[in-house]
Amino acid sequence: MTQFTRNGNCPPRIKDGGAVREVLDRIGDKWSLLVVGALREGPLRFGELEKTIEGISQRMLTLTLKHLVEDGLVSRTAYAEVPPRVEYEVTELGTTLVPLVIALAEWAMANRDQINANRSSYR
Amino acid sequence: MTQFTRNGNCPPRIKDGGAVREVLDRIGDKWSLLVVGALREGPLRFGELEKTIEGISQRMLTLTLKHLVEDGLVSRTAYAEVPPRVEYEVTELGTTLVPLVIALAEWAMANRDQINANRSSYR
DNA sequence: CAGGATCCGTGATGATACTG
DNA sequence: CAGTATCATCACGGATCCTG
């Protein structure tokens, strides 16, 4: 099926080859992981997310949230109030992703300097 | 420094706000994680990578590898032979990322069906 | 074999303005 | 407040051809 089918020269183990790409196409975009990370400790409102995630545009936040809701990683709850209040929260499925996001974030913070250094010293 | 500076309404913890974006801009592209994942068990040659990572174009593999080498996540070793042989391998730094990639890949495989199901059922 | 160079489409992203 | 709508752009990435 969707496996490598490589006779035996390079060692598989992560059998796939498609699922990863597929999922990465969804959560591997510019903002999804940031949004999930922002929601790691509890629900946030649209405006809170916008301020929390530096640099994201209103449009991108809207689209990213929509995708995450579609994929079932985030839930959206609108309260019939005025002014409107909408809260976003990671679903149960989304919760399983949170640890990975945190790990990735910590890795990023721990190694950014190193990476930047490598990058500059590269001629 | 590079921290939220958000008075106290939403709970930080991952202090950053920029490092994650920064690193994600590098390894969060379409292929980098796949390449790192492909190299998780040892060095591979250019052609092997090309066959291993389904769907990648020659150009993208070249570019991705170049970036990964620049960032110090992958090392490139060219052997003065004919025909030429070039091997790519994760560096020490890159090795620290491998577990995360594997975790992400496993998460992706474990949850792709669920996500796809959510996505279809979404009207 | 490994990869550089070029052309080029199109989708993702951002800025801005408007609305329920 | 929480979006939607529209427009312009630009980098991503594919196809193709070429070279050491």
mmCIF file of C-alpha atoms (C1' of nucleotides) in Angstrom:
data_model
loop_
_atom_site.group_PDB
_atom_site.id
_atom_site.type_symbol
_atom_site.label_atom_id
_atom_site.label_comp_id
_atom_site.label_asym_id
_atom_site.label_seq_id
_atom_site.Cartn_x
_atom_site.Cartn_y
_atom_site.Cartn_z
ATOM 1 C CA MET A 1 0.000 0.000 0.000
ATOM 2 C CA THR A 2 1.402 3.245 1.081
ATOM 3 C CA GLN A 3 4.774 1.990 2.079
ATOM 4 C CA PHE A 4 8.264 2.358 0.879
ATOM 5 C CA THR A 5 8.564 -0.810 -1.135
ATOM 6 C CA ARG A 6 12.284 -0.228 -1.126
ATOM 7 C CA ASN A 7 13.839 -3.650 -1.384
ATOM 8 C CA GLY A 8 16.216 -3.351 1.486
ATOM 9 C CA ASN A 9 18.951 -0.820 0.975
ATOM 10 C CA CYS A 10 17.705 1.886 3.286
ATOM 11 C CA PRO A 11 16.129 0.944 6.587
ATOM 12 C CA PRO A 12 12.495 1.880 6.971
ATOM 13 C CA ARG A 13 10.627 1.547 10.253
ATOM 14 C CA ILE A 14 8.400 4.488 9.881
ATOM 15 C CA LYS A 15 6.620 2.522 7.222
ATOM 16 C CA ASP A 16 4.608 5.344 5.845
ATOM 17 C CA GLY A 17 5.864 7.896 3.403
ATOM 18 C CA GLY A 18 2.514 9.517 2.863
ATOM 19 C CA ALA A 19 0.773 9.938 6.175
ATOM 20 C CA VAL A 20 3.504 12.128 7.503
ATOM 21 C CA ARG A 21 3.396 14.380 4.479
ATOM 22 C CA GLU A 22 -0.353 14.422 4.688
ATOM 23 C CA VAL A 23 -0.494 15.473 8.318
ATOM 24 C CA LEU A 24 2.441 17.806 7.928
ATOM 25 C CA ASP A 25 0.559 19.543 5.181
ATOM 26 C CA ARG A 26 -2.058 20.390 7.745
ATOM 27 C CA ILE A 27 -0.231 21.153 10.954
ATOM 28 C CA GLY A 28 3.090 21.913 9.368
ATOM 29 C CA ASP A 29 2.078 25.240 7.982
ATOM 30 C CA LYS A 30 3.251 28.562 9.249
ATOM 31 C CA TRP A 31 0.868 28.976 12.152
ATOM 32 C CA SER A 32 -0.986 25.800 13.171
ATOM 33 C CA LEU A 33 1.568 24.600 15.672
ATOM 34 C CA LEU A 34 1.807 28.052 17.171
ATOM 35 C CA VAL A 35 -1.930 28.143 17.673
ATOM 36 C CA VAL A 36 -2.013 24.713 19.251
ATOM 37 C CA GLY A 37 0.866 25.743 21.451
ATOM 38 C CA ALA A 38 -0.919 28.894 22.489
ATOM 39 C CA LEU A 39 -3.909 26.856 23.561
ATOM 40 C CA ARG A 40 -1.874 24.362 25.551
ATOM 41 C CA GLU A 41 -3.032 25.606 28.931
ATOM 42 C CA GLY A 42 -6.645 26.314 28.290
ATOM 43 C CA PRO A 43 -9.177 28.065 26.093
ATOM 44 C CA LEU A 44 -8.478 31.459 24.626
ATOM 45 C CA ARG A 45 -10.580 33.984 22.801
ATOM 46 C CA PHE A 46 -9.911 35.092 19.285
ATOM 47 C CA GLY A 47 -8.424 38.389 20.348
ATOM 48 C CA GLU A 48 -6.256 36.750 22.953
ATOM 49 C CA LEU A 49 -4.844 34.391 20.401
ATOM 50 C CA GLU A 50 -4.180 37.278 18.087
ATOM 51 C CA LYS A 51 -2.160 39.083 20.725
ATOM 52 C CA THR A 52 -0.464 35.953 21.983
ATOM 53 C CA ILE A 53 0.785 34.797 18.643
ATOM 54 C CA GLU A 54 3.032 37.594 17.602
ATOM 55 C CA GLY A 55 3.033 38.444 13.967
ATOM 56 C CA ILE A 56 -0.059 36.559 12.908
ATOM 57 C CA SER A 57 -2.557 38.484 10.856
ATOM 58 C CA GLN A 58 -6.241 38.423 11.567
ATOM 59 C CA ARG A 59 -6.844 36.658 8.336
ATOM 60 C CA MET A 60 -4.293 33.934 8.972
ATOM 61 C CA LEU A 61 -5.559 33.355 12.478
ATOM 62 C CA THR A 62 -9.070 32.974 11.130
ATOM 63 C CA LEU A 63 -8.006 30.528 8.451
ATOM 64 C CA THR A 64 -5.721 28.548 10.699
ATOM 65 C CA LEU A 65 -8.394 28.189 13.345
ATOM 66 C CA LYS A 66 -10.889 27.123 10.737
ATOM 67 C CA HIS A 67 -8.583 24.385 9.520
ATOM 68 C CA LEU A 68 -7.777 23.224 13.017
ATOM 69 C CA VAL A 69 -11.467 23.046 13.834
ATOM 70 C CA GLU A 70 -12.127 21.130 10.635
ATOM 71 C CA ASP A 71 -9.393 18.673 11.473
ATOM 72 C CA GLY A 72 -10.821 18.243 14.929
ATOM 73 C CA LEU A 73 -7.764 19.495 16.745
ATOM 74 C CA VAL A 74 -9.446 22.564 18.129
ATOM 75 C CA SER A 75 -13.009 23.263 19.165
ATOM 76 C CA ARG A 76 -14.836 26.530 18.775
ATOM 77 C CA THR A 77 -17.439 27.759 21.206
ATOM 78 C CA ALA A 78 -19.438 30.874 20.492
ATOM 79 C CA TYR A 79 -21.389 32.480 23.282
ATOM 80 C CA ALA A 80 -24.532 34.362 22.381
ATOM 81 C CA GLU A 81 -23.549 37.550 24.063
ATOM 82 C CA VAL A 82 -22.903 41.077 23.133
ATOM 83 C CA PRO A 83 -20.186 41.844 22.457
ATOM 84 C CA PRO A 84 -19.600 38.414 20.947
ATOM 85 C CA ARG A 85 -17.299 36.012 22.716
ATOM 86 C CA VAL A 86 -15.746 33.014 21.048
ATOM 87 C CA GLU A 87 -13.431 30.610 22.735
ATOM 88 C CA TYR A 88 -11.063 28.152 21.182
ATOM 89 C CA GLU A 89 -9.759 25.105 22.923
ATOM 90 C CA VAL A 90 -7.783 22.037 21.983
ATOM 91 C CA THR A 91 -9.911 18.937 21.632
ATOM 92 C CA GLU A 92 -9.018 15.579 23.021
ATOM 93 C CA LEU A 93 -7.248 14.800 19.786
ATOM 94 C CA GLY A 94 -5.523 18.139 19.891
ATOM 95 C CA THR A 95 -4.363 17.459 23.398
ATOM 96 C CA THR A 96 -2.345 14.504 22.225
ATOM 97 C CA LEU A 97 -0.442 16.828 19.962
ATOM 98 C CA VAL A 98 0.341 19.386 22.627
ATOM 99 C CA PRO A 99 3.288 17.547 24.182
ATOM 100 C CA LEU A 100 4.908 17.284 20.784
ATOM 101 C CA VAL A 101 4.432 20.950 20.153
ATOM 102 C CA ILE A 102 5.936 21.800 23.497
ATOM 103 C CA ALA A 103 8.865 19.500 22.865
ATOM 104 C CA LEU A 104 9.399 21.093 19.494
ATOM 105 C CA ALA A 105 9.151 24.565 20.958
ATOM 106 C CA GLU A 106 11.645 23.737 23.649
ATOM 107 C CA TRP A 107 13.980 22.246 21.123
ATOM 108 C CA ALA A 108 13.645 25.368 19.038
ATOM 109 C CA MET A 109 14.439 27.653 21.927
ATOM 110 C CA ALA A 110 17.309 25.508 23.106
ATOM 111 C CA ASN A 111 18.931 25.358 19.711
ATOM 112 C CA ARG A 112 18.060 28.568 17.931
ATOM 113 C CA ASP A 113 21.354 30.214 18.836
ATOM 114 C CA GLN A 114 23.327 27.229 17.704
ATOM 115 C CA ILE A 115 21.454 27.131 14.427
ATOM 116 C CA ASN A 116 21.817 30.827 13.850
ATOM 117 C CA ALA A 117 25.501 30.576 14.607
ATOM 118 C CA ASN A 118 25.936 27.727 12.151
ATOM 119 C CA ARG A 119 24.054 29.655 9.583
ATOM 120 C CA SER A 120 26.201 32.769 9.870
ATOM 121 C CA SER A 121 29.475 30.936 9.988
ATOM 122 C CA TYR A 122 28.526 29.146 6.811
ATOM 123 C CA ARG A 123 30.277 30.676 3.841
ATOM 124 C CA MET B 1 14.300 40.238 25.754
ATOM 125 C CA THR B 2 12.388 38.236 23.304
ATOM 126 C CA GLN B 3 9.475 37.441 25.482
ATOM 127 C CA PHE B 4 5.816 38.021 25.453
ATOM 128 C CA THR B 5 5.623 41.132 27.564
ATOM 129 C CA ARG B 6 1.957 40.379 27.895
ATOM 130 C CA ASN B 7 0.965 41.805 31.244
ATOM 131 C CA GLY B 8 -0.597 38.709 32.571
ATOM 132 C CA ASN B 9 -3.872 37.819 30.920
ATOM 133 C CA CYS B 10 -2.838 34.725 29.002
ATOM 134 C CA PRO B 11 -0.486 32.218 30.567
ATOM 135 C CA PRO B 12 2.940 31.988 28.986
ATOM 136 C CA ARG B 13 5.523 29.410 29.972
ATOM 137 C CA ILE B 14 7.065 28.954 26.633
ATOM 138 C CA LYS B 15 8.503 32.406 27.029
ATOM 139 C CA ASP B 16 9.542 32.861 23.466
ATOM 140 C CA GLY B 17 7.260 34.006 20.728
ATOM 141 C CA GLY B 18 9.980 34.331 18.144
ATOM 142 C CA ALA B 19 12.379 31.462 18.453
ATOM 143 C CA VAL B 20 9.743 28.926 17.619
ATOM 144 C CA ARG B 21 8.677 30.810 14.535
ATOM 145 C CA GLU B 22 12.282 31.263 13.595
ATOM 146 C CA VAL B 23 13.160 27.605 13.838
ATOM 147 C CA LEU B 24 9.882 26.538 12.343
ATOM 148 C CA ASP B 25 10.639 28.686 9.351
ATOM 149 C CA ARG B 26 13.641 26.510 8.760
ATOM 150 C CA ILE B 27 12.591 22.997 9.609
ATOM 151 C CA GLY B 28 8.882 23.565 9.224
ATOM 152 C CA ASP B 29 8.939 23.685 5.478
ATOM 153 C CA LYS B 30 7.585 21.025 3.225
ATOM 154 C CA TRP B 31 10.532 18.653 3.273
ATOM 155 C CA SER B 32 13.081 19.302 6.004
ATOM 156 C CA LEU B 33 11.518 17.069 8.604
ATOM 157 C CA LEU B 34 11.106 14.317 6.049
ATOM 158 C CA VAL B 35 14.760 14.516 5.167
ATOM 159 C CA VAL B 36 15.851 14.447 8.792
ATOM 160 C CA GLY B 37 13.525 11.542 9.332
ATOM 161 C CA ALA B 38 14.962 9.695 6.387
ATOM 162 C CA LEU B 39 18.434 10.070 7.809
ATOM 163 C CA ARG B 40 17.471 8.914 11.265
ATOM 164 C CA GLU B 41 19.226 5.576 11.009
ATOM 165 C CA GLY B 42 22.358 6.503 9.214
ATOM 166 C CA PRO B 43 23.884 8.263 6.229
ATOM 167 C CA LEU B 44 22.257 8.142 2.839
ATOM 168 C CA ARG B 45 23.361 9.202 -0.584
ATOM 169 C CA PHE B 46 21.608 11.819 -2.629
ATOM 170 C CA GLY B 47 19.928 9.317 -4.852
ATOM 171 C CA GLU B 48 18.851 7.176 -1.950
ATOM 172 C CA LEU B 49 17.211 10.149 -0.321
ATOM 173 C CA GLU B 50 15.498 10.997 -3.549
ATOM 174 C CA LYS B 51 13.988 7.538 -3.743
ATOM 175 C CA THR B 52 13.236 7.309 -0.055
ATOM 176 C CA ILE B 53 11.339 10.558 0.192
ATOM 177 C CA GLU B 54 8.461 9.979 -2.106
ATOM 178 C CA GLY B 55 7.354 12.903 -4.132
ATOM 179 C CA ILE B 56 10.320 15.170 -3.578
ATOM 180 C CA SER B 57 11.813 16.755 -6.634
ATOM 181 C CA GLN B 58 15.483 16.873 -7.313
ATOM 182 C CA ARG B 59 15.473 20.582 -6.903
ATOM 183 C CA MET B 60 13.726 20.547 -3.570
ATOM 184 C CA LEU B 61 15.972 17.828 -2.236
ATOM 185 C CA THR B 62 19.006 19.844 -3.246
ATOM 186 C CA LEU B 63 17.693 23.007 -1.670
ATOM 187 C CA THR B 64 16.481 21.329 1.478
ATOM 188 C CA LEU B 65 19.767 19.582 2.000
ATOM 189 C CA LYS B 66 21.635 22.809 1.452
ATOM 190 C CA HIS B 67 19.584 24.536 4.112
ATOM 191 C CA LEU B 68 19.942 21.688 6.553
ATOM 192 C CA VAL B 69 23.684 21.682 6.032
ATOM 193 C CA GLU B 70 23.816 25.427 6.538
ATOM 194 C CA ASP B 71 21.855 25.134 9.739
ATOM 195 C CA GLY B 72 24.193 22.438 10.947
ATOM 196 C CA LEU B 73 21.544 19.758 11.186
ATOM 197 C CA VAL B 74 22.984 17.619 8.436
ATOM 198 C CA SER B 75 26.526 17.062 7.261
ATOM 199 C CA ARG B 76 27.602 16.504 3.731
ATOM 200 C CA THR B 77 30.509 14.298 2.787
ATOM 201 C CA ALA B 78 31.724 14.089 -0.775
ATOM 202 C CA TYR B 79 34.017 11.269 -1.784
ATOM 203 C CA ALA B 80 36.513 11.941 -4.525
ATOM 204 C CA GLU B 81 35.469 9.038 -6.660
ATOM 205 C CA VAL B 82 34.073 8.474 -10.033
ATOM 206 C CA PRO B 83 31.187 8.335 -10.299
ATOM 207 C CA PRO B 84 30.797 10.864 -7.506
ATOM 208 C CA ARG B 85 29.443 9.738 -4.181
ATOM 209 C CA VAL B 86 28.006 12.102 -1.631
ATOM 210 C CA GLU B 87 26.644 11.082 1.712
ATOM 211 C CA TYR B 88 24.386 13.018 4.007
ATOM 212 C CA GLU B 89 24.125 12.382 7.685
ATOM 213 C CA VAL B 90 22.532 14.065 10.656
ATOM 214 C CA THR B 91 24.984 15.968 12.788
ATOM 215 C CA GLU B 92 25.086 15.836 16.553
ATOM 216 C CA LEU B 93 22.679 18.725 16.612
ATOM 217 C CA GLY B 94 20.492 17.055 14.077
ATOM 218 C CA THR B 95 20.456 13.910 16.160
ATOM 219 C CA THR B 96 18.736 15.756 18.967
ATOM 220 C CA LEU B 97 15.930 16.574 16.598
ATOM 221 C CA VAL B 98 15.442 13.033 15.373
ATOM 222 C CA PRO B 99 13.375 11.816 18.332
ATOM 223 C CA LEU B 100 10.989 14.691 17.844
ATOM 224 C CA VAL B 101 10.641 13.937 14.178
ATOM 225 C CA ILE B 102 9.941 10.317 14.943
ATOM 226 C CA ALA B 103 7.393 11.281 17.568
ATOM 227 C CA LEU B 104 5.731 13.600 15.124
ATOM 228 C CA ALA B 105 5.733 10.977 12.423
ATOM 229 C CA GLU B 106 4.221 8.424 14.740
ATOM 230 C CA TRP B 107 1.588 10.880 15.836
ATOM 231 C CA ALA B 108 0.831 11.608 12.221
ATOM 232 C CA MET B 109 0.410 7.967 11.362
ATOM 233 C CA ALA B 110 -1.628 7.233 14.448
ATOM 234 C CA ASN B 111 -4.034 10.069 13.846
ATOM 235 C CA ARG B 112 -4.254 10.584 10.125
ATOM 236 C CA ASP B 113 -7.433 8.554 9.818
ATOM 237 C CA GLN B 114 -9.075 10.392 12.640
ATOM 238 C CA ILE B 115 -8.141 13.729 11.140
ATOM 239 C CA ASN B 116 -9.298 12.753 7.710
ATOM 240 C CA ALA B 117 -12.556 11.509 9.173
ATOM 241 C CA ASN B 118 -13.089 14.764 11.018
ATOM 242 C CA ARG B 119 -12.320 16.679 7.919
ATOM 243 C CA SER B 120 -14.851 14.843 5.764
ATOM 244 C CA SER B 121 -17.605 14.881 8.332
ATOM 245 C CA TYR B 122 -17.206 18.613 8.638
ATOM 246 C CA ARG B 123 -19.949 20.417 6.817
ATOM 247 C "C1'" DC C 1 25.801 10.273 -9.872
ATOM 248 C "C1'" DA C 2 25.026 14.627 -7.904
ATOM 249 C "C1'" DG C 3 23.316 18.942 -8.471
ATOM 250 C "C1'" DG C 4 23.319 23.671 -10.766
ATOM 251 C "C1'" DA C 5 20.442 26.904 -13.704
ATOM 252 C "C1'" DT C 6 16.283 28.567 -15.512
ATOM 253 C "C1'" DC C 7 11.486 29.267 -16.397
ATOM 254 C "C1'" DC C 8 7.196 29.694 -14.476
ATOM 255 C "C1'" DG C 9 2.511 28.650 -12.196
ATOM 256 C "C1'" DT C 10 -0.135 28.965 -8.101
ATOM 257 C "C1'" DG C 11 -1.064 28.821 -3.440
ATOM 258 C "C1'" DA C 12 -0.055 30.753 0.866
ATOM 259 C "C1'" DT C 13 0.325 35.040 3.196
ATOM 260 C "C1'" DG C 14 -0.221 39.958 4.279
ATOM 261 C "C1'" DA C 15 -2.524 44.640 4.159
ATOM 262 C "C1'" DT C 16 -6.556 46.907 4.102
ATOM 263 C "C1'" DA C 17 -11.334 47.873 4.432
ATOM 264 C "C1'" DC C 18 -15.798 46.473 5.793
ATOM 265 C "C1'" DT C 19 -19.642 43.980 8.792
ATOM 266 C "C1'" DG C 20 -22.983 41.367 12.252
ATOM 267 C "C1'" DC D 1 -15.295 41.499 19.380
ATOM 268 C "C1'" DA D 2 -14.871 38.381 15.881
ATOM 269 C "C1'" DG D 3 -14.761 37.838 11.958
ATOM 270 C "C1'" DT D 4 -15.441 38.300 6.149
ATOM 271 C "C1'" DA D 5 -14.095 40.148 1.599
ATOM 272 C "C1'" DT D 6 -10.873 41.662 -1.757
ATOM 273 C "C1'" DC D 7 -6.618 42.457 -3.807
ATOM 274 C "C1'" DA D 8 -1.649 42.156 -4.617
ATOM 275 C "C1'" DT D 9 2.641 39.699 -3.871
ATOM 276 C "C1'" DC D 10 6.098 36.587 -3.450
ATOM 277 C "C1'" DA D 11 8.251 32.491 -2.119
ATOM 278 C "C1'" DC D 12 7.553 27.643 -2.730
ATOM 279 C "C1'" DG D 13 8.123 24.208 -5.433
ATOM 280 C "C1'" DG D 14 7.611 21.489 -10.058
ATOM 281 C "C1'" DA D 15 9.469 20.563 -14.791
ATOM 282 C "C1'" DT D 16 13.098 20.652 -17.738
ATOM 283 C "C1'" DC D 17 17.648 21.059 -19.452
ATOM 284 C "C1'" DC D 18 22.546 21.163 -18.555
ATOM 285 C "C1'" DT D 19 27.269 19.958 -16.363
ATOM 286 C "C1'" DG D 20 31.588 18.227 -13.512
#
